[in-house]
Short mmCIF file of C-alpha atoms in Angstrom, two decimals:
data_model
loop_
_atom_site.label_atom_id
_atom_site.label_comp_id
_atom_site.label_asym_id
_atom_site.label_seq_id
_atom_site.Cartn_x
_atom_site.Cartn_y
_atom_site.Cartn_z
CA UNK F 27 120.49 109.51 67.20
CA UNK F 28 123.06 112.03 65.87
CA UNK F 29 122.73 112.91 62.20
CA UNK F 30 126.15 111.52 61.31
CA UNK F 31 125.36 108.24 63.03
CA UNK F 32 122.00 107.97 61.28
CA UNK F 33 123.59 108.68 57.91
CA UNK F 34 126.22 106.04 58.53
CA UNK F 35 123.52 103.53 59.47
CA UNK F 36 121.60 104.26 56.27
CA UNK F 37 124.75 103.93 54.16
CA UNK F 38 125.60 100.45 55.49
CA UNK F 39 125.33 97.68 52.96
CA UNK F 40 122.78 94.94 53.52
CA UNK F 41 122.69 91.47 52.03
CA UNK F 42 119.90 89.76 50.11
CA UNK F 43 118.11 88.91 53.38
CA UNK F 44 118.22 92.41 54.89
CA UNK F 45 121.11 91.90 57.33
CA UNK F 46 123.89 94.44 57.65
CA UNK F 47 127.10 93.17 56.07
CA UNK F 48 130.05 93.63 58.38
CA UNK F 49 133.48 94.23 56.81
CA UNK F 50 134.75 90.81 57.92
CA UNK F 51 131.71 89.14 56.34
CA UNK F 52 132.22 90.94 53.04
CA UNK F 53 135.87 89.89 53.07
CA UNK F 54 134.82 86.31 53.69
CA UNK F 55 132.73 86.30 50.49
CA UNK F 56 129.43 86.43 52.30
CA UNK F 57 129.92 83.44 54.57
CA UNK F 58 129.06 85.40 57.75
CA UNK F 59 125.75 85.71 59.54
CA UNK F 60 122.98 86.86 57.28
CA UNK F 61 124.90 86.16 54.10
CA UNK F 62 125.15 83.46 51.50
CA UNK F 63 127.51 82.82 48.61
CA UNK F 64 126.99 86.20 47.05
CA UNK F 65 128.78 85.62 43.75
CA UNK F 66 127.19 82.25 43.11
CA UNK F 67 123.70 83.54 43.89
CA UNK F 68 123.91 86.05 41.06
CA UNK F 69 125.13 83.78 38.28
CA UNK F 70 122.76 83.24 35.36
CA UNK F 71 122.84 79.46 35.74
CA UNK F 72 121.96 79.65 39.43
CA UNK F 73 119.07 82.05 38.78
CA UNK F 74 117.69 79.75 36.08
CA UNK F 75 117.82 76.80 38.49
CA UNK F 76 116.03 78.80 41.15
CA UNK F 77 113.32 79.80 38.70
CA UNK F 78 112.70 76.19 37.66
CA UNK F 79 112.43 75.16 41.31
CA UNK F 80 110.02 78.02 42.01
CA UNK F 81 107.70 76.72 39.27
CA UNK F 82 107.78 73.21 40.73
CA UNK F 83 107.07 74.51 44.22
CA UNK F 84 104.22 76.67 42.98
CA UNK F 85 102.50 73.66 41.38
CA UNK F 86 103.02 71.57 44.49
CA UNK F 87 101.66 74.25 46.83
CA UNK F 88 98.62 74.69 44.62
CA UNK F 89 97.98 70.95 44.91
CA UNK F 90 98.42 71.09 48.68
CA UNK F 91 95.69 73.73 48.76
CA UNK F 92 93.34 71.19 47.16
CA UNK F 93 92.71 73.23 44.03
CA UNK F 94 92.93 70.10 41.93
CA UNK F 95 89.93 68.51 43.63
CA UNK F 96 91.98 65.93 45.55
CA UNK F 97 91.10 65.09 49.13
CA UNK F 98 93.28 66.05 52.08
CA UNK F 99 94.21 62.40 52.62
CA UNK F 100 95.34 62.05 49.00
CA UNK F 101 97.46 65.17 49.21
CA UNK F 102 99.05 64.22 52.52
CA UNK F 103 99.80 60.69 51.35
CA UNK F 104 101.02 61.36 47.81
CA UNK F 105 102.80 64.63 48.30
CA UNK F 106 104.51 64.31 51.66
CA UNK F 107 107.66 62.61 50.42
CA UNK F 108 108.00 65.02 47.50
CA UNK F 109 107.45 67.96 49.85
CA UNK F 110 110.03 66.55 52.24
CA UNK F 111 112.70 65.88 49.62
CA UNK F 112 112.32 69.33 48.08
CA UNK F 113 112.37 70.99 51.50
CA UNK F 114 115.63 69.21 52.32
CA UNK F 115 117.13 70.55 49.09
CA UNK F 116 116.19 74.07 50.21
CA UNK F 117 113.03 76.04 49.51
CA UNK F 118 113.39 78.97 47.07
CA UNK F 119 113.37 82.16 49.10
CA UNK F 120 110.44 83.64 47.15
CA UNK F 121 108.32 80.57 48.03
CA UNK F 122 109.58 80.00 51.57
CA UNK F 123 106.84 81.88 53.40
CA UNK F 124 104.05 80.03 51.58
CA UNK F 125 105.75 76.67 52.05
CA UNK F 126 106.21 77.25 55.77
CA UNK F 127 102.59 78.33 56.12
CA UNK F 128 101.47 75.17 54.30
CA UNK F 129 103.33 73.09 56.88
CA UNK F 130 102.14 75.00 59.94
CA UNK F 131 98.68 76.42 59.26
CA UNK F 132 96.91 75.40 56.06
CA UNK F 133 95.96 71.89 57.14
CA UNK F 134 94.16 73.09 60.30
CA UNK F 135 93.41 76.69 59.43
CA UNK F 136 89.94 76.50 61.00
CA UNK F 137 91.56 76.50 64.46
CA UNK F 138 92.99 79.98 64.03
CA UNK F 139 91.45 83.48 63.95
CA UNK F 140 90.51 84.86 60.55
CA UNK F 141 92.14 87.85 58.90
CA UNK F 142 89.07 89.93 59.74
CA UNK F 143 89.31 89.03 63.43
CA UNK F 144 93.02 89.76 63.58
CA UNK F 145 92.84 93.02 61.62
CA UNK F 146 90.20 94.26 64.03
CA UNK F 147 92.26 93.27 67.07
CA UNK F 148 95.82 94.54 66.49
CA UNK F 149 95.16 98.09 67.66
CA UNK F 150 93.46 96.78 70.78
CA UNK F 151 96.50 94.68 71.65
CA UNK F 152 98.72 97.75 71.13
CA UNK F 153 96.56 99.88 73.46
CA UNK F 154 96.01 97.21 76.10
CA UNK F 155 97.35 98.21 79.53
CA UNK F 156 96.97 95.34 82.02
CA UNK F 157 97.09 95.93 85.77
CA UNK F 158 100.62 96.16 87.12
CA UNK F 159 100.32 93.20 89.47
CA UNK F 160 99.34 90.71 86.74
CA UNK F 161 101.47 88.19 84.81
CA UNK F 162 100.33 89.82 81.55
CA UNK F 163 101.80 93.16 82.60
CA UNK F 164 105.11 91.43 83.37
CA UNK F 165 105.04 89.76 79.95
CA UNK F 166 104.47 93.10 78.23
CA UNK F 167 107.38 94.65 80.13
CA UNK F 168 109.78 91.89 79.05
CA UNK F 169 108.54 92.05 75.44
CA UNK F 170 109.42 95.76 75.28
CA UNK F 171 112.86 95.14 76.76
CA UNK F 172 113.59 92.41 74.22
CA UNK F 173 112.48 94.29 71.09
CA UNK F 174 115.71 96.19 70.59
CA UNK F 175 117.96 93.17 71.01
CA UNK F 176 116.09 90.92 68.58
CA UNK F 177 117.74 90.91 65.15
CA UNK F 178 119.32 94.35 65.76
CA UNK F 179 121.37 94.02 62.55
CA UNK F 180 118.34 93.44 60.29
CA UNK F 181 117.01 96.47 58.44
CA UNK F 182 113.38 95.64 59.28
CA UNK F 183 114.01 95.57 63.03
CA UNK F 184 116.77 98.17 63.37
CA UNK F 185 116.43 101.04 65.83
CA UNK F 186 117.65 103.70 63.35
CA UNK F 187 114.61 104.57 61.22
CA UNK F 188 114.72 106.24 57.82
CA UNK F 189 112.79 109.54 57.56
CA UNK F 190 110.12 108.00 55.36
CA UNK F 191 109.49 105.39 58.05
CA UNK F 192 108.51 108.03 60.59
CA UNK F 193 104.81 107.56 59.89
CA UNK F 194 105.12 103.90 60.81
CA UNK F 195 106.82 104.54 64.14
CA UNK F 196 105.15 103.68 67.41
CA UNK F 197 106.10 104.12 71.04
CA UNK F 198 107.22 101.44 73.45
CA UNK F 199 105.24 100.57 76.56
CA UNK F 200 104.08 103.90 77.98
CA UNK F 201 104.68 102.84 81.59
CA UNK F 202 108.42 102.74 80.90
CA UNK F 203 109.85 106.28 81.20
CA UNK F 204 112.99 105.19 79.35
CA UNK F 205 111.08 103.60 76.46
CA UNK F 206 112.74 103.91 73.06
CA UNK F 207 111.08 104.67 69.77
CA UNK F 208 110.28 101.48 67.87
CA UNK F 209 110.02 101.15 64.11
CA UNK F 210 107.68 99.24 61.85
CA UNK F 211 109.15 95.75 62.19
CA UNK F 212 109.36 96.10 65.95
CA UNK F 213 105.75 97.35 66.05
CA UNK F 214 104.61 94.19 64.28
CA UNK F 215 106.73 91.94 66.48
CA UNK F 216 105.48 93.69 69.60
CA UNK F 217 101.85 93.30 68.53
CA UNK F 218 102.31 89.63 67.65
CA UNK F 219 103.98 88.79 70.97
CA UNK F 220 101.43 90.83 72.96
CA UNK F 221 98.60 89.02 71.21
CA UNK F 222 100.15 85.63 71.94
CA UNK F 223 100.76 86.45 75.61
CA UNK F 224 97.16 87.65 75.96
CA UNK F 225 95.64 84.65 74.18
CA UNK F 226 97.93 82.07 75.80
CA UNK F 227 98.41 82.92 79.51
CA UNK F 228 100.35 79.67 79.71
CA UNK F 229 103.15 79.89 78.69
CA UNK F 230 102.67 83.65 78.17
CA UNK F 231 105.84 85.33 76.92
CA UNK F 232 109.32 83.91 77.43
CA UNK F 233 112.64 85.31 76.28
CA UNK F 234 113.65 83.63 73.04
CA UNK F 235 110.18 83.82 71.51
CA UNK F 236 111.12 87.10 69.81
CA UNK F 237 113.70 85.34 67.64
CA UNK F 238 111.02 82.94 66.38
CA UNK F 239 108.52 85.74 65.81
CA UNK F 240 111.10 87.85 63.97
CA UNK F 241 112.06 84.96 61.70
CA UNK F 242 108.42 84.39 60.76
CA UNK F 243 107.75 88.11 60.18
CA UNK F 244 110.56 88.16 57.62
CA UNK F 245 108.61 85.64 55.53
CA UNK F 246 104.95 86.30 56.30
CA UNK F 247 102.53 89.13 56.96
CA UNK F 248 101.64 89.57 60.61
CA UNK F 249 98.33 87.65 60.47
CA UNK F 250 99.98 84.57 58.97
CA UNK F 251 103.05 84.98 61.18
CA UNK F 252 100.82 84.98 64.27
CA UNK F 253 99.06 81.78 63.22
CA UNK F 254 102.37 80.11 62.34
CA UNK F 255 103.86 81.16 65.68
CA UNK F 256 100.91 79.69 67.59
CA UNK F 257 101.26 76.44 65.65
CA UNK F 258 104.94 76.12 66.52
CA UNK F 259 104.37 76.69 70.23
CA UNK F 260 101.43 74.30 70.60
CA UNK F 261 102.70 71.34 68.54
CA UNK F 262 104.70 68.53 70.11
CA UNK F 263 106.98 68.01 67.13
CA UNK F 264 108.16 71.63 67.33
CA UNK F 265 108.27 73.79 70.47
CA UNK F 266 105.57 72.46 72.79
CA UNK F 267 106.73 72.94 76.42
CA UNK F 268 109.95 74.60 75.23
CA UNK F 269 108.95 77.89 76.87
CA UNK F 270 106.97 76.48 79.80
CA UNK F 271 107.88 77.46 83.35
CA UNK F 272 111.19 75.87 84.27
CA UNK F 273 111.97 75.17 80.59
CA UNK F 274 111.33 71.42 80.92
CA UNK F 275 111.86 70.63 77.25
CA UNK F 276 115.12 72.57 77.14
CA UNK F 277 116.40 70.43 79.99
CA UNK F 278 115.10 67.28 78.30
CA UNK F 279 116.72 68.07 74.95
CA UNK F 280 120.10 69.16 76.33
CA UNK F 281 120.20 66.05 78.52
CA UNK F 282 119.39 63.91 75.47
CA UNK F 283 122.21 65.59 73.51
CA UNK F 284 124.68 64.72 76.30
CA UNK F 285 123.46 61.11 76.12
CA UNK F 286 123.87 61.00 72.34
CA UNK F 287 127.38 62.40 72.46
CA UNK F 288 128.45 59.81 75.02
CA UNK F 289 126.90 56.98 73.02
CA UNK F 290 127.78 58.07 69.47
CA UNK F 291 130.90 60.20 70.04
CA UNK F 292 132.20 58.73 73.29
CA UNK F 293 135.60 60.40 73.19
CA UNK F 294 134.08 63.87 72.83
CA UNK F 295 131.09 63.15 75.07
CA UNK F 296 133.21 61.79 77.92
CA UNK F 297 135.73 64.61 77.48
CA UNK F 298 133.07 67.32 77.81
CA UNK F 299 131.33 65.61 80.72
CA UNK F 300 134.67 65.21 82.46
CA UNK F 301 135.11 68.95 82.29
CA UNK F 302 131.58 69.48 83.58
CA UNK F 303 130.61 71.07 80.25
CA UNK F 304 127.10 69.76 79.77
CA UNK F 305 124.89 70.75 76.85
CA UNK F 306 122.62 72.82 79.08
CA UNK F 307 125.55 75.27 79.44
CA UNK F 308 126.10 75.87 75.73
CA UNK F 309 123.09 74.47 73.87
CA UNK F 310 120.04 76.31 75.27
CA UNK F 311 119.80 78.73 72.32
CA UNK F 312 120.31 75.86 69.90
CA UNK F 313 117.03 74.25 70.92
CA UNK F 314 114.95 77.21 72.15
CA UNK F 315 115.43 79.24 68.96
CA UNK F 316 116.27 76.31 66.69
CA UNK F 317 119.58 78.00 65.83
CA UNK F 318 118.00 81.27 64.64
CA UNK F 319 120.25 83.13 67.08
CA UNK F 320 123.37 81.07 66.47
CA UNK F 321 124.17 80.22 62.86
CA UNK F 322 124.73 82.09 59.56
CA UNK F 323 121.40 83.03 58.05
CA UNK F 324 121.55 80.83 54.97
CA UNK F 325 122.27 77.87 57.27
CA UNK F 326 119.41 78.88 59.57
CA UNK F 327 116.97 78.90 56.65
CA UNK F 328 118.08 75.50 55.38
CA UNK F 329 117.67 74.03 58.86
CA UNK F 330 114.22 75.58 59.26
CA UNK F 331 113.13 74.22 55.86
CA UNK F 332 113.85 70.75 57.23
CA UNK F 333 112.67 71.43 60.77
CA UNK F 334 109.13 72.24 59.68
CA UNK F 335 108.95 68.85 57.96
CA UNK F 336 110.67 66.56 60.48
CA UNK F 337 110.44 68.57 63.69
CA UNK F 338 112.93 68.49 66.56
CA UNK F 339 114.82 65.52 65.08
CA UNK F 340 116.44 68.04 62.70
CA UNK F 341 117.60 70.15 65.67
CA UNK F 342 119.34 67.12 67.18
CA UNK F 343 121.08 66.27 63.90
CA UNK F 344 122.34 69.86 63.57
CA UNK F 345 123.56 69.96 67.18
CA UNK F 346 125.24 66.56 66.94
CA UNK F 347 127.03 67.43 63.70
CA UNK F 348 128.25 70.77 65.04
CA UNK F 349 129.93 69.01 67.97
CA UNK F 350 131.30 66.31 65.68
CA UNK F 351 132.84 68.90 63.34
CA UNK F 352 134.44 70.60 66.37
CA UNK F 353 135.84 67.30 67.65
CA UNK F 354 139.53 68.00 66.85
CA UNK F 355 139.45 71.37 68.63
CA UNK F 356 137.56 70.01 71.63
CA UNK F 357 139.96 67.10 72.14
CA UNK F 358 143.05 69.27 71.70
CA UNK F 359 142.96 70.66 75.25
CA UNK F 360 141.36 70.38 78.67
CA UNK F 361 140.56 74.07 78.93
CA UNK F 362 136.87 74.23 79.85
CA UNK F 363 136.67 78.00 79.39
CA UNK F 364 138.15 77.74 75.91
CA UNK F 365 135.71 75.00 74.97
CA UNK F 366 132.74 76.97 76.32
CA UNK F 367 133.78 79.98 74.26
CA UNK F 368 134.14 77.79 71.17
CA UNK F 369 130.69 76.22 71.59
CA UNK F 370 129.00 79.55 72.25
CA UNK F 371 130.74 81.35 69.38
CA UNK F 372 130.74 78.75 66.66
CA UNK F 373 133.36 79.27 63.92
CA UNK F 374 132.18 79.91 60.38
CA UNK F 375 134.37 77.03 59.17
CA UNK F 376 131.88 74.69 60.84
CA UNK F 377 128.56 76.52 60.54
CA UNK F 378 128.51 77.76 56.94
CA UNK F 379 125.81 76.32 54.71
CA UNK F 380 128.39 74.63 52.50
CA UNK F 381 129.81 72.69 55.48
CA UNK F 382 127.05 71.99 58.00
CA UNK F 383 124.21 71.08 55.61
CA UNK F 384 126.22 68.37 53.77
CA UNK F 385 127.34 67.04 57.16
CA UNK F 386 123.70 66.78 58.22
CA UNK F 387 122.87 64.97 54.96
CA UNK F 388 125.55 62.37 55.71
CA UNK F 389 124.89 62.16 59.45
CA UNK F 390 124.77 58.71 61.00
CA UNK F 391 122.38 59.93 63.68
CA UNK F 392 119.01 58.30 63.12
CA UNK F 393 115.55 59.05 64.41
CA UNK F 394 115.69 55.90 66.54
CA UNK F 395 118.84 57.21 68.25
CA UNK F 396 117.11 60.48 69.16
CA UNK F 397 114.05 58.59 70.43
CA UNK F 398 116.27 56.40 72.64
CA UNK F 399 118.10 59.45 74.01
CA UNK F 400 114.82 61.17 74.87
CA UNK F 401 113.42 58.05 76.51
CA UNK F 402 116.60 57.68 78.59
CA UNK F 403 116.01 61.20 79.89
CA UNK F 404 112.41 60.61 80.90
CA UNK F 405 110.58 61.77 77.77
CA UNK F 406 106.87 61.12 77.61
CA UNK F 407 104.96 61.98 74.40
CA UNK F 408 102.48 64.81 74.76
CA UNK F 409 99.44 65.61 72.62
CA UNK F 410 99.36 68.85 70.67
CA UNK F 411 97.63 71.62 72.56
CA UNK F 412 94.37 72.92 71.06
CA UNK F 413 94.36 76.52 69.94
CA UNK F 414 92.17 78.53 72.37
CA UNK F 415 89.20 80.47 71.03
CA UNK F 416 90.36 83.88 69.89
CA UNK F 417 89.26 86.56 72.39
CA UNK F 418 90.84 89.94 71.70
CA UNK F 419 90.68 92.69 74.32
CA UNK F 420 87.42 94.59 74.41
CA UNK F 421 87.43 98.18 73.20
CA UNK F 422 87.99 100.66 76.00
CA UNK F 423 84.82 102.45 77.18
CA UNK F 424 84.32 105.92 75.72
CA UNK F 425 83.87 108.60 78.36
CA UNK F 426 82.21 111.91 77.54
CA UNK F 427 83.76 114.63 79.68
CA UNK F 428 84.18 118.38 79.55
CA UNK F 429 87.58 119.86 80.34
CA UNK F 430 86.09 121.84 83.22
CA UNK F 431 84.03 118.97 84.64
CA UNK F 432 84.34 118.55 88.43
CA UNK F 433 85.91 115.36 89.70
CA UNK F 434 82.85 114.31 91.65
CA UNK F 435 79.33 114.09 90.28
CA UNK F 436 76.88 116.46 91.88
CA UNK F 437 73.19 115.61 92.29
CA UNK F 438 70.96 117.22 89.72
CA UNK F 439 67.34 117.66 90.58
CA UNK F 440 64.60 117.72 87.99
CA UNK F 441 63.80 121.26 89.10
CA UNK F 442 67.35 122.38 88.30
CA UNK F 443 67.30 120.65 84.95
CA UNK F 444 63.97 122.22 84.04
CA UNK F 445 64.94 125.71 85.18
CA UNK F 446 66.78 126.41 81.96
CA UNK F 447 69.14 128.88 83.64
CA UNK F 448 72.49 129.41 81.91
CA UNK F 449 75.12 127.13 83.38
CA UNK F 450 72.67 124.71 84.96
CA UNK F 451 74.28 121.25 84.98
CA UNK F 452 72.81 118.21 83.30
CA UNK F 453 73.67 114.52 83.66
CA UNK F 454 76.24 113.00 81.30
CA UNK F 455 76.52 109.19 81.40
CA UNK F 456 79.62 107.12 80.67
CA UNK F 457 79.17 104.78 77.71
CA UNK F 458 78.67 101.20 78.96
CA UNK F 459 81.08 98.43 77.92
CA UNK F 460 80.25 96.08 75.08
CA UNK F 461 79.02 93.51 77.61
CA UNK F 462 76.18 95.76 78.74
CA UNK F 463 72.75 95.31 77.11
CA UNK F 464 72.16 99.06 77.34
CA UNK F 465 72.55 101.58 74.58
CA UNK F 466 73.43 105.23 75.02
CA UNK F 467 71.54 108.13 73.49
CA UNK F 468 72.16 111.88 73.48
CA UNK F 469 69.32 114.39 73.70
CA UNK F 470 69.56 118.17 73.59
CA UNK F 471 67.43 121.25 73.14
CA UNK F 472 67.86 124.99 73.38
CA UNK F 473 67.02 125.12 77.10
CA UNK F 474 68.77 122.02 78.42
CA UNK F 475 71.98 121.91 76.35
CA UNK F 476 73.38 118.35 76.05
CA UNK F 477 71.99 115.42 77.98
CA UNK F 478 73.30 111.81 77.70
CA UNK F 479 71.05 109.10 79.06
CA UNK F 480 70.88 105.30 78.98
CA UNK F 481 68.26 103.64 76.82
CA UNK F 482 67.33 100.02 77.48
CA UNK F 483 67.27 98.28 74.09
CA UNK F 484 65.95 101.43 72.43
CA UNK F 485 66.64 102.36 68.86
CA UNK F 486 68.20 105.76 68.13
CA UNK F 487 65.53 108.40 67.77
CA UNK F 488 62.98 106.68 69.98
CA UNK F 489 62.32 109.66 72.24
CA UNK F 490 59.66 107.94 74.29
CA UNK F 491 62.23 105.39 75.50
CA UNK F 492 64.61 107.94 77.02
CA UNK F 493 65.20 107.27 80.71
CA UNK F 494 67.21 109.08 83.40
CA UNK F 495 70.92 108.18 83.35
CA UNK F 496 71.75 105.21 85.63
CA UNK F 497 75.43 104.61 84.82
CA UNK F 498 78.50 106.41 86.17
CA UNK F 499 77.95 110.14 85.82
CA UNK F 500 79.94 113.34 85.38
CA UNK F 501 78.68 116.89 85.03
CA UNK F 502 78.91 119.44 82.24
CA UNK F 503 77.09 122.74 82.05
CA UNK F 504 74.65 123.90 79.41
CA UNK F 505 76.92 126.78 78.50
CA UNK F 506 79.62 124.34 77.23
CA UNK F 507 79.23 123.08 73.72
CA UNK F 508 79.51 119.38 72.78
CA UNK F 509 78.28 118.54 69.30
CA UNK F 510 76.88 115.02 69.04
CA UNK F 511 74.94 114.18 65.91
CA UNK F 512 73.20 111.01 64.73
CA UNK F 513 76.57 109.33 64.09
CA UNK F 514 77.29 109.46 67.81
CA UNK F 515 74.50 107.06 68.72
CA UNK F 516 75.94 103.70 69.79
#
């Protein structure tokens, strides 16, 4: 990136959530994407209110972690309504990550990998190179393509890196000759999505998952974000089957929205259907990303606070109210192209937190209505999927080779090895994988140079157990120096 362009990128103003503030958003008093009511958020009264709510949330989250000696059943029964009502009012931003984790992970944390397991595995996922003809390779390719278009206006995921971030930079998939440099947030997103695709071959990776992963990484460290992401994808009340092959739940939900509009807003529903403008044309991102790609950020967060409590019902209420608020504009003409543009580029007058959230609070759409719409479109309840046992990639085998080693192993007789002549080759064995019961030992002396041999269940230093090498071999000569000490025993 040219220096002037980089400087300009650094100088851009960002809002309280890390999103770049465009000039039109600043002029609109922070009502654009990624912004809230900037003046109100900095008033003393507002900050005092937020602080009081933070204290209440902290006490409630402590109780939900069973620190008061109450049972899980007591906590779930007594605290659910309080948790729900406070979530609907909006979770303080400083508490949001913990509150979301409490909803998604804490109650069944034993199903997920531990921090120790994940910390040990991230580098392996980064280095993993699956065979080119496998679904996993295809998933990794699509992940790398999507990185740079996922939250490109957020400072954590932006392509232009500050100089001090250089140490955190990684490289995109090495098989792609046009791969771009990726920065710290993208590295974490890439690792999370790679890990999920590896651990969950079905559904693997699907476009749209990056928006969910990015949202979670803004509010949680990567280990927690990974566990939260897995919970969302495997639970029926959230995104189960949303990313399955053929997108069956996307089709189900958009069909149910069409049904609701025709039943509850018949003038608008019939008008849109008469134009052939079904919800599957404009509403896919609404349901797949739960509006993370569509609405102003403060509105997105308020919807997600509710979504993690009540599940997909909240998505239907938001979608229904958006169409209801657009009713006058939709009925004003029969121009399908104009209506499609309107529904895909929602105006801020409808989507701002101060408009859409109160509309959702007053919505006449009930859970029973959503259930009827889903049933009319062939919905059948599904059980939550169990989280598979965590199996990270195995470490790559370590191969001991000299730079001048020939490509093919040559036979080495015992007479040649015992001759002690300068340059006489000796066997060097490749380290077995972690599945092998064998250990590898190195032995050397003044005459023989370095020799690496397999040892069946032998402890380092047990010379009597040394056996001729039986694994894949390469050749080095005695005249070449390789220094292996006790620390090189494996």
